[in-house]
Short mmCIF file of C-alpha atoms in Angstrom, two decimals:
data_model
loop_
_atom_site.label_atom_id
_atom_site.label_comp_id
_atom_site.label_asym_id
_atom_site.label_seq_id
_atom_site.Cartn_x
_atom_site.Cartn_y
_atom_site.Cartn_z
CA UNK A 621 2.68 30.56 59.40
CA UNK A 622 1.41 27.10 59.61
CA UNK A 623 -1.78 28.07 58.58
CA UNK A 624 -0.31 29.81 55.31
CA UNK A 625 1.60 26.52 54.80
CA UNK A 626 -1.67 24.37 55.20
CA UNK A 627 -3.34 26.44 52.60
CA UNK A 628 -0.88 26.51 49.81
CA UNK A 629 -0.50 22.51 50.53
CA UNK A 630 -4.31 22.45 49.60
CA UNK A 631 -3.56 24.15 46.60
CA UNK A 632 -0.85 22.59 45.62
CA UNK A 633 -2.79 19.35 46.06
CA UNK A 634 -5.87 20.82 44.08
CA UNK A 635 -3.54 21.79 41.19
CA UNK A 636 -1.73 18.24 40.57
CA UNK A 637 -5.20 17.06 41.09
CA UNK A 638 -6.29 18.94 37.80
CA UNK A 639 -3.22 18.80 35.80
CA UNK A 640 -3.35 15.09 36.20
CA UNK A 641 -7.25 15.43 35.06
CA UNK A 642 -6.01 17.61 32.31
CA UNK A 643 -3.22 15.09 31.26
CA UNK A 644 -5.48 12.25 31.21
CA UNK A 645 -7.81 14.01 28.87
CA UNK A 646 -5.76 15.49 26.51
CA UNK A 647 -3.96 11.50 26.23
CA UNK A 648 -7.57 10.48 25.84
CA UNK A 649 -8.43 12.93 22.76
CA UNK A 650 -4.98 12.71 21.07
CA UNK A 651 -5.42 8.96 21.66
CA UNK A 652 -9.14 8.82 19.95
CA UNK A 653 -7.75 11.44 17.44
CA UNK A 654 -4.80 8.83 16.21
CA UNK A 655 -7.29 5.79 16.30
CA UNK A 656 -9.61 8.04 14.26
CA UNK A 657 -6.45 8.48 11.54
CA UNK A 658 -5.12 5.35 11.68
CA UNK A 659 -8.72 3.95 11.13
CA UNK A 660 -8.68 3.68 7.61
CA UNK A 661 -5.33 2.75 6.74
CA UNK A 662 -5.71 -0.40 9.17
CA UNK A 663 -8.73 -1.21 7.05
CA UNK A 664 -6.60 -1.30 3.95
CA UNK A 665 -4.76 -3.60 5.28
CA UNK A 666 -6.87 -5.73 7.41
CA UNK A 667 -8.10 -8.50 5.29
CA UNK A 668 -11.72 -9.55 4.68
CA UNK A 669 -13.24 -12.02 6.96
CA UNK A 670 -13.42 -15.78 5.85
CA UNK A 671 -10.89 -18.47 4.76
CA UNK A 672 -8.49 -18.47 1.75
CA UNK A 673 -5.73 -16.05 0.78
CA UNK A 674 -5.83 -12.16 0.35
CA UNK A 675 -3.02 -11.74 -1.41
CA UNK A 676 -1.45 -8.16 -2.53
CA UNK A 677 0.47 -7.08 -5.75
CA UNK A 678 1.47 -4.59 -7.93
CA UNK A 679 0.97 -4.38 -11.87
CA UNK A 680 3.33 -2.41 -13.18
CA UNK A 681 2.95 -0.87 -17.04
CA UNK A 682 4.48 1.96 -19.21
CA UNK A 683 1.38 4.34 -17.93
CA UNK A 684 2.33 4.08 -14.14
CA UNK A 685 1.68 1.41 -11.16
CA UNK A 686 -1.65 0.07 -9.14
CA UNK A 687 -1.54 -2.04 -6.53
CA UNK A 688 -4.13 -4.98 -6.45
CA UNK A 689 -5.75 -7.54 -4.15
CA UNK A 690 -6.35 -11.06 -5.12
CA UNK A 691 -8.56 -13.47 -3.60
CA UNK A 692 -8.04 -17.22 -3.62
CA UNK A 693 -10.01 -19.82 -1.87
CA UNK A 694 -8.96 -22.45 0.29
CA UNK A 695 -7.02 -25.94 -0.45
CA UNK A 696 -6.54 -24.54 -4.13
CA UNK A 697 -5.05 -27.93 -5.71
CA UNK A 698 -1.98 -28.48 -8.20
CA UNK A 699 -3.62 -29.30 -11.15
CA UNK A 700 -6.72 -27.39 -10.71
CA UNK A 701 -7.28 -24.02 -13.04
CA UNK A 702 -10.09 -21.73 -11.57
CA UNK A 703 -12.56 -19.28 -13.13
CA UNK A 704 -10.92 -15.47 -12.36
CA UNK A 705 -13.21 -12.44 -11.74
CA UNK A 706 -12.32 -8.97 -12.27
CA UNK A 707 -13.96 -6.76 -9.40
CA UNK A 708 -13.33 -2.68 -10.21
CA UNK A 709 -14.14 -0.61 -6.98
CA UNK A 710 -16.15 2.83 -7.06
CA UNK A 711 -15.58 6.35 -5.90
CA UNK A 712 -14.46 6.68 -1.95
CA UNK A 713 -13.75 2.96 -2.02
CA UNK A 714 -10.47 0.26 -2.21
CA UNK A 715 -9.99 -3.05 -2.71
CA UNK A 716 -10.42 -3.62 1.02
CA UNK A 717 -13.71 -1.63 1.27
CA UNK A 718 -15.43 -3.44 -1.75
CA UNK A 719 -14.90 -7.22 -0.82
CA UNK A 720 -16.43 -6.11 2.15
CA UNK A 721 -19.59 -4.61 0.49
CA UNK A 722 -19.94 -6.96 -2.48
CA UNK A 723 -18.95 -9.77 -0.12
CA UNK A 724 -18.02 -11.42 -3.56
CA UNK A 725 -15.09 -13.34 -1.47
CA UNK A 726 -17.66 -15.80 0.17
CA UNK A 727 -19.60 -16.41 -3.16
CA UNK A 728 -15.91 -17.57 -4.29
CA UNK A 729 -14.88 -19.76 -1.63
CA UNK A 730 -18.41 -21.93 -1.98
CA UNK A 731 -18.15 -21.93 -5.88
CA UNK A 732 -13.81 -21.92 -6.11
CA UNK A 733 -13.15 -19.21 -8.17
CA UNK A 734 -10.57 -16.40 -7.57
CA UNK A 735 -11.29 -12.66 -7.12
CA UNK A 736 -8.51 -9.84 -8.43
CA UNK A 737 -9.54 -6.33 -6.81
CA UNK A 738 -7.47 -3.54 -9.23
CA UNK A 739 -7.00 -0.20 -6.91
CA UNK A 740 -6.90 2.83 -7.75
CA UNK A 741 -4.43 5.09 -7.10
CA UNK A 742 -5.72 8.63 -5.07
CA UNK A 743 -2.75 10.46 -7.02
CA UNK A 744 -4.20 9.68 -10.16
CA UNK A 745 -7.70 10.12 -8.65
CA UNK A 746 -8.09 11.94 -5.34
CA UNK A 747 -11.17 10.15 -4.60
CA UNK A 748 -10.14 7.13 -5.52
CA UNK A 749 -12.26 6.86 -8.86
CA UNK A 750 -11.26 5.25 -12.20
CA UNK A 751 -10.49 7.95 -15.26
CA UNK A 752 -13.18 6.09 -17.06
CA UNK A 753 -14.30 9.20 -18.71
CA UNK A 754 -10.81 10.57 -19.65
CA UNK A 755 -10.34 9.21 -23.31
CA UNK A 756 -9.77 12.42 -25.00
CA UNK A 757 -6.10 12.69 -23.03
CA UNK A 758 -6.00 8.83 -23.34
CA UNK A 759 -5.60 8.48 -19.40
CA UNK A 760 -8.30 6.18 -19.07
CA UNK A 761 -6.73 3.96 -21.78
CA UNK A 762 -3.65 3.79 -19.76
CA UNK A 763 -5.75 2.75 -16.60
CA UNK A 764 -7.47 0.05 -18.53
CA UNK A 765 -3.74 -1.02 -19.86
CA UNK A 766 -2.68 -1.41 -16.06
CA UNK A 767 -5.72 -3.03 -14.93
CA UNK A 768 -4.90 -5.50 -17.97
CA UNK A 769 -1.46 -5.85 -16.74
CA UNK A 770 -2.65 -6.87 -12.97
CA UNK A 771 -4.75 -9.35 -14.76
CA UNK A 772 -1.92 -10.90 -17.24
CA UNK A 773 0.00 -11.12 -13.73
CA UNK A 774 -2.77 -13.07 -11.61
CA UNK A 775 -3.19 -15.49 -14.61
CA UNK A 776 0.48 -16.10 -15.26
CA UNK A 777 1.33 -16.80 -10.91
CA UNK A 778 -1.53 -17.98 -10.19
CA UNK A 779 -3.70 -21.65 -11.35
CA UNK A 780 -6.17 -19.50 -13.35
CA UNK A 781 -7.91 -20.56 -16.62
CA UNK A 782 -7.28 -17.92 -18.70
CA UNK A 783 -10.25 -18.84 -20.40
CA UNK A 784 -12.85 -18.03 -18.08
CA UNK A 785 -12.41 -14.29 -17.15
CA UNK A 786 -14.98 -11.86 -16.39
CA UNK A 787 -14.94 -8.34 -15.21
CA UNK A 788 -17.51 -6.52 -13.19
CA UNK A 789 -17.64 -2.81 -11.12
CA UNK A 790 -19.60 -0.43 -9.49
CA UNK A 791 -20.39 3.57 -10.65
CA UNK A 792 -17.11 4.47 -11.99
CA UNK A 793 -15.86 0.74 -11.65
CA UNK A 794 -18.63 -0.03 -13.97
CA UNK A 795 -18.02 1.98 -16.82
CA UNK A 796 -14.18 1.23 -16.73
CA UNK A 797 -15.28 -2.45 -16.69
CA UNK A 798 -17.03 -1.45 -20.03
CA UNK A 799 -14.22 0.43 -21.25
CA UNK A 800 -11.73 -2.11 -20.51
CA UNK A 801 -14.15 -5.10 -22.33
CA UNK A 802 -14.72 -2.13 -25.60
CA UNK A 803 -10.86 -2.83 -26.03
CA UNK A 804 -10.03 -5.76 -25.03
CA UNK A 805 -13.28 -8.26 -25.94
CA UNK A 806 -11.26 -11.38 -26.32
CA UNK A 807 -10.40 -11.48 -23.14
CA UNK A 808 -13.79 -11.81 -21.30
CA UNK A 809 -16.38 -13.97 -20.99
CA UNK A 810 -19.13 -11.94 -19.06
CA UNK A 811 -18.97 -8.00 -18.21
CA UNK A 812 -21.23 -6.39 -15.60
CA UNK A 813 -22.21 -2.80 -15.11
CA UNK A 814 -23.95 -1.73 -11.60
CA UNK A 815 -24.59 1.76 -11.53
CA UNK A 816 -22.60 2.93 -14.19
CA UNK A 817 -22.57 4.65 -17.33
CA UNK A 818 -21.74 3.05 -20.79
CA UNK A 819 -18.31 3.78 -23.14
CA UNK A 820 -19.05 6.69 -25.62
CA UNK A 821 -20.67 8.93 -23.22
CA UNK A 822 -18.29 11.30 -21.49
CA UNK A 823 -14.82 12.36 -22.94
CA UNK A 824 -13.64 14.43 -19.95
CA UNK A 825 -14.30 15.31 -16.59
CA UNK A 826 -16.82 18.13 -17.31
CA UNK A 827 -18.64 15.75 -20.07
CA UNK A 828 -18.65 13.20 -17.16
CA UNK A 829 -20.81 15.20 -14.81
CA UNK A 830 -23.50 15.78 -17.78
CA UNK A 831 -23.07 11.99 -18.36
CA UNK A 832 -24.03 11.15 -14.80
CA UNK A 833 -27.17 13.09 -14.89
CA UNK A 834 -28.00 11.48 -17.91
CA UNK A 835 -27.47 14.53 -20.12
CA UNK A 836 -24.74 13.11 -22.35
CA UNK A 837 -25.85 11.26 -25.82
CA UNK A 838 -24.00 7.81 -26.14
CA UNK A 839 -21.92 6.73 -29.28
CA UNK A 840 -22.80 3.28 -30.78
CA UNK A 841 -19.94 0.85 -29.88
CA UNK A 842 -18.02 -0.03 -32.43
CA UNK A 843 -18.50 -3.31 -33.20
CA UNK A 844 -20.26 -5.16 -35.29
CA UNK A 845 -22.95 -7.83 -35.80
CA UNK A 846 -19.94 -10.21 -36.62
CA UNK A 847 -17.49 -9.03 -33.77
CA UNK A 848 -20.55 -9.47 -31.13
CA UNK A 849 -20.94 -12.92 -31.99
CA UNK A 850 -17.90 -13.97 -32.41
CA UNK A 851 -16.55 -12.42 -29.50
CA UNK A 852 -18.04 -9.88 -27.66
CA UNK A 853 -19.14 -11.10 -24.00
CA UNK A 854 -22.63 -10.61 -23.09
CA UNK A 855 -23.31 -7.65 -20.57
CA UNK A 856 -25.57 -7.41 -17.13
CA UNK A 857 -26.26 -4.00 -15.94
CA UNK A 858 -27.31 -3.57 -12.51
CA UNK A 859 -29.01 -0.10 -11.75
CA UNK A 860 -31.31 1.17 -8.92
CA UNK A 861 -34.22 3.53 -9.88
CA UNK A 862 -33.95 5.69 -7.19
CA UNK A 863 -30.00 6.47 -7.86
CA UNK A 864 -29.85 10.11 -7.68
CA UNK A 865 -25.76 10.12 -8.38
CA UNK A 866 -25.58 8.08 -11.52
CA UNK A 867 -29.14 8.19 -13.51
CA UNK A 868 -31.13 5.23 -14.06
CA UNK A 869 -31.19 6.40 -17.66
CA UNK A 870 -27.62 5.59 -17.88
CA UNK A 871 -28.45 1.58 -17.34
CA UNK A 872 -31.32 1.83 -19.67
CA UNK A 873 -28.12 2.99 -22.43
CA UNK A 874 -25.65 0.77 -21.45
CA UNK A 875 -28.49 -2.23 -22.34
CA UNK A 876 -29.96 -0.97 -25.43
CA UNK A 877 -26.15 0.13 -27.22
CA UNK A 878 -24.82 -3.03 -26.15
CA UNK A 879 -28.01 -5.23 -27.77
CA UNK A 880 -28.06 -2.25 -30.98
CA UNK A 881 -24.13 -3.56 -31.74
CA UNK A 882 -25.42 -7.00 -31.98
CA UNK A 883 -28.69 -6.42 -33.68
CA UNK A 884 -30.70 -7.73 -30.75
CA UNK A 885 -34.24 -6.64 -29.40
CA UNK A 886 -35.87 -6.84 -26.00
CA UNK A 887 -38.00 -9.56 -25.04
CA UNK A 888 -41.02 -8.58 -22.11
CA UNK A 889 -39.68 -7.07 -19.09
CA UNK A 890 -40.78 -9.27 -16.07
CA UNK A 891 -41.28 -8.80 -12.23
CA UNK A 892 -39.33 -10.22 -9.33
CA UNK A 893 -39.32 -10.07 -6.05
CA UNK A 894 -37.93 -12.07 -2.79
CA UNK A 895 -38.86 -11.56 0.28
CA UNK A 896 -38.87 -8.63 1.54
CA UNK A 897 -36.04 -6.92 -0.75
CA UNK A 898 -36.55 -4.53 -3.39
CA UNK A 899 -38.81 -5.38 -6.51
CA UNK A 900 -36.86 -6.06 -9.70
CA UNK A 901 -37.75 -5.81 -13.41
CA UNK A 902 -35.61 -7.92 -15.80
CA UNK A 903 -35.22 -7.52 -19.29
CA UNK A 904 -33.18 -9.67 -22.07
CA UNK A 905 -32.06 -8.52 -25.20
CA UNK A 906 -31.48 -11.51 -27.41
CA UNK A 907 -29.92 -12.30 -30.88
CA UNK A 908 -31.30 -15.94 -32.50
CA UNK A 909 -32.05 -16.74 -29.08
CA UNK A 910 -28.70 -15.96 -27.50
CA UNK A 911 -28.44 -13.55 -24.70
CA UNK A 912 -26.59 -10.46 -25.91
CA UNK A 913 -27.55 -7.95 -22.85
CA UNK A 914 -29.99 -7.87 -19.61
CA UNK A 915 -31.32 -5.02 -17.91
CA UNK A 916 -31.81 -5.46 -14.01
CA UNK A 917 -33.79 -2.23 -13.12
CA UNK A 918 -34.11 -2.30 -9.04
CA UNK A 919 -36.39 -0.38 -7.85
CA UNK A 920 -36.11 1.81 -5.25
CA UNK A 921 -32.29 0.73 -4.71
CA UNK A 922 -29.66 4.35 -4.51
CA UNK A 923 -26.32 4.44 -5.63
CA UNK A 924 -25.07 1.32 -3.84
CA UNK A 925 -24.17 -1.96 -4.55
CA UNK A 926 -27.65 -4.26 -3.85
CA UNK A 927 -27.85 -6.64 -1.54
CA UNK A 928 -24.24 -5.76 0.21
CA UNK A 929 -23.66 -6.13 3.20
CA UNK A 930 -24.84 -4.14 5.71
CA UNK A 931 -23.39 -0.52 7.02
CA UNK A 932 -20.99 -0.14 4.45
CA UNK A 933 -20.77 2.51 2.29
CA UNK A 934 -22.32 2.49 -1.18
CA UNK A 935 -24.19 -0.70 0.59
CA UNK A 936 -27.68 -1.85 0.55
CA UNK A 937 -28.58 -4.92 1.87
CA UNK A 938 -32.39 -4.39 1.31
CA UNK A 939 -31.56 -4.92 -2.48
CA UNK A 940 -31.68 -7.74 -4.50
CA UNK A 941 -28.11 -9.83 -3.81
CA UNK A 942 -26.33 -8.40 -6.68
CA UNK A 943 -22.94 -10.63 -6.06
CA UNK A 944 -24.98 -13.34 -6.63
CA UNK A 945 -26.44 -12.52 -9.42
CA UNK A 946 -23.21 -11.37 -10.81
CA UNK A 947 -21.59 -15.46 -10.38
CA UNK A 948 -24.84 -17.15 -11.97
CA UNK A 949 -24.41 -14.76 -15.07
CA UNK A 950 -20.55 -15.55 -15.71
CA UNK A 951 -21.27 -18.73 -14.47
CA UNK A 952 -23.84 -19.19 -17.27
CA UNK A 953 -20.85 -17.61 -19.81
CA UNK A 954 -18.15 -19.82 -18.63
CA UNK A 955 -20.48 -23.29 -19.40
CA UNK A 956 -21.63 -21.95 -22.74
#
């Protein structure tokens, strides 16, 4: 009898032992499991590193809602009206996830400028991409109208010279950065394109998939001579030559319809390199010796944003710094 009892205490003792094993792992897995959920949403809302403000709002319009990001540097006096630029995310990306990449917040604290980050929303876009390419149903019109809207807020809150506003994205950031300019060109100073394809070149999403493999022939913009100097903002396009998701061709486009507009030609494309990044070969296109356009061709740079910071996606910090780039071109607009 005591024998049987001995036995089924060892048992008894060997079973808690592995349910308590069991319990532990299973808390471990559904606890990694709910980290591994929560992951991104905490990085929506954690804010970038370094000092100033992130600041969050929503522009509101008669073609829906966005939320938005804006960055504002430190000790930001009264009387003091900064420079504003307009950062437009990519695919698979947030306002969050492309401060952190471009790292464009840092540039802004050391040369006082603000930063507005327009988001998409994923119920207009499941992946989080801008309708650039949506004109025939006029969507992407409406996106461009909210995206205006976020802007009209920043400057009318916030100490912004209204004056001095550029816009720049990435892939599908880029060419609603375009878009938005095509309609809008008072309103800028400087637009940038990195990786992206130009306006006239996709009317839907099927015509946008020929566009990105450089497939799709490109309207001329419709402006003229006149317009373009009066007030069409000189363009930078950004594009790597080993992007296999938007083609290189695409940058090539977005410089030569943007310089045909104004009636400008290319001067001789020259070499750069520092360091140990990727090569570079820069080309203006000028019009009586102002510059209407400039190619930045990097080679062997993907689809990512050059010179970003390092393991982020759609990130390469082997490139070129393209955030720096980015200020001393509207930084060049903004004096002139």
């Amino acid at each position: 009898m005591k024998k049987r009892l001995r036995t089924s205490s060892v048992w008894a003792k060997a079973f808690e032992r592995s349910f308590v094993a069991m319990t532990r792992t299973a808390t471990q897995s559904g606890t990694r499991a709910l980290t591994r959920a929560l992951k991104p949403a905490v990085a929506r809302r954690t804010p970038p590193p370094g000092a100033g403000a992130w600041i969050p709002g929503v522009a509101i319009g008669s073609t829906g809602v966005r939320r938005f990001r804006l960055y504002r540097p430190p000790d930001v006096r009264i009387d003091e009206r900064l420079p504003l630029m307009v950062m437009l995310h990519g695919c698979d990306q947030d306002a969050n996830a492309f401060a952190a990449s471009t790292r464009m917040n840092r540039i802004a604290m050391r040369e006082r400028f603000m930063v507005l980050y327009p988001e998409q929303d994923r119920l207009a876009n499941a992946r989080g991409c801008w309708n650039w390419f949506d004109t025939g149903t006029g969507r992407a019109y409406g996106e461009a109208a909210l995206i205006m809207k976020a802007i009209d807020q920043v400057c009318l809150l916030q100490p912004v010279d209204r004056v001095r506003v550029a816009v720049a994205g990435l892939s599908a950031g880029a060419s609603m950065a375009a878009l938005l300019v095509t309609r809008h060109p008072e309103r800028f100073k400087a637009v940038v394109m990195h990786s992206g394809i130009p306006p006239g070149t996709a009317h839907s999403s099927l015509s946008a998939l020929g566009a990105m493999q450089g497939r799709r022939r490109t309207l001329p913009l419709a402006a003229t001579p006149v317009t373009m100097e009066a007030n069409w903002p000189p363009l930078l396009v950004i594009h790597g030559d080993a992007d296999i998701i938007v083609s290189p061709h695409n940058g090539h486009v977005a410089a030569q319809v943007w310089a045909d507009a104004a009636g400008a030609r290319p001067g001789q494309a020259r070499s750069i390199q520092r360091g140990k990044r990727y090569p570079m070969s820069v080309t203006d296109f000028k019009r009586k010796g102002d510059t209407v356009a400039t190619l930045v061709a990097v080679g062997g740079l993907a689809h990512a944003w050059s010179g970003g910071a390092a393991n982020k996606p759609f990130s390469d910090k082997r490139g070129p710094d393209a955030s720096r780039m980015v200020w001393a071109f509207v930084a060049r607009q903004f004096r002139d």
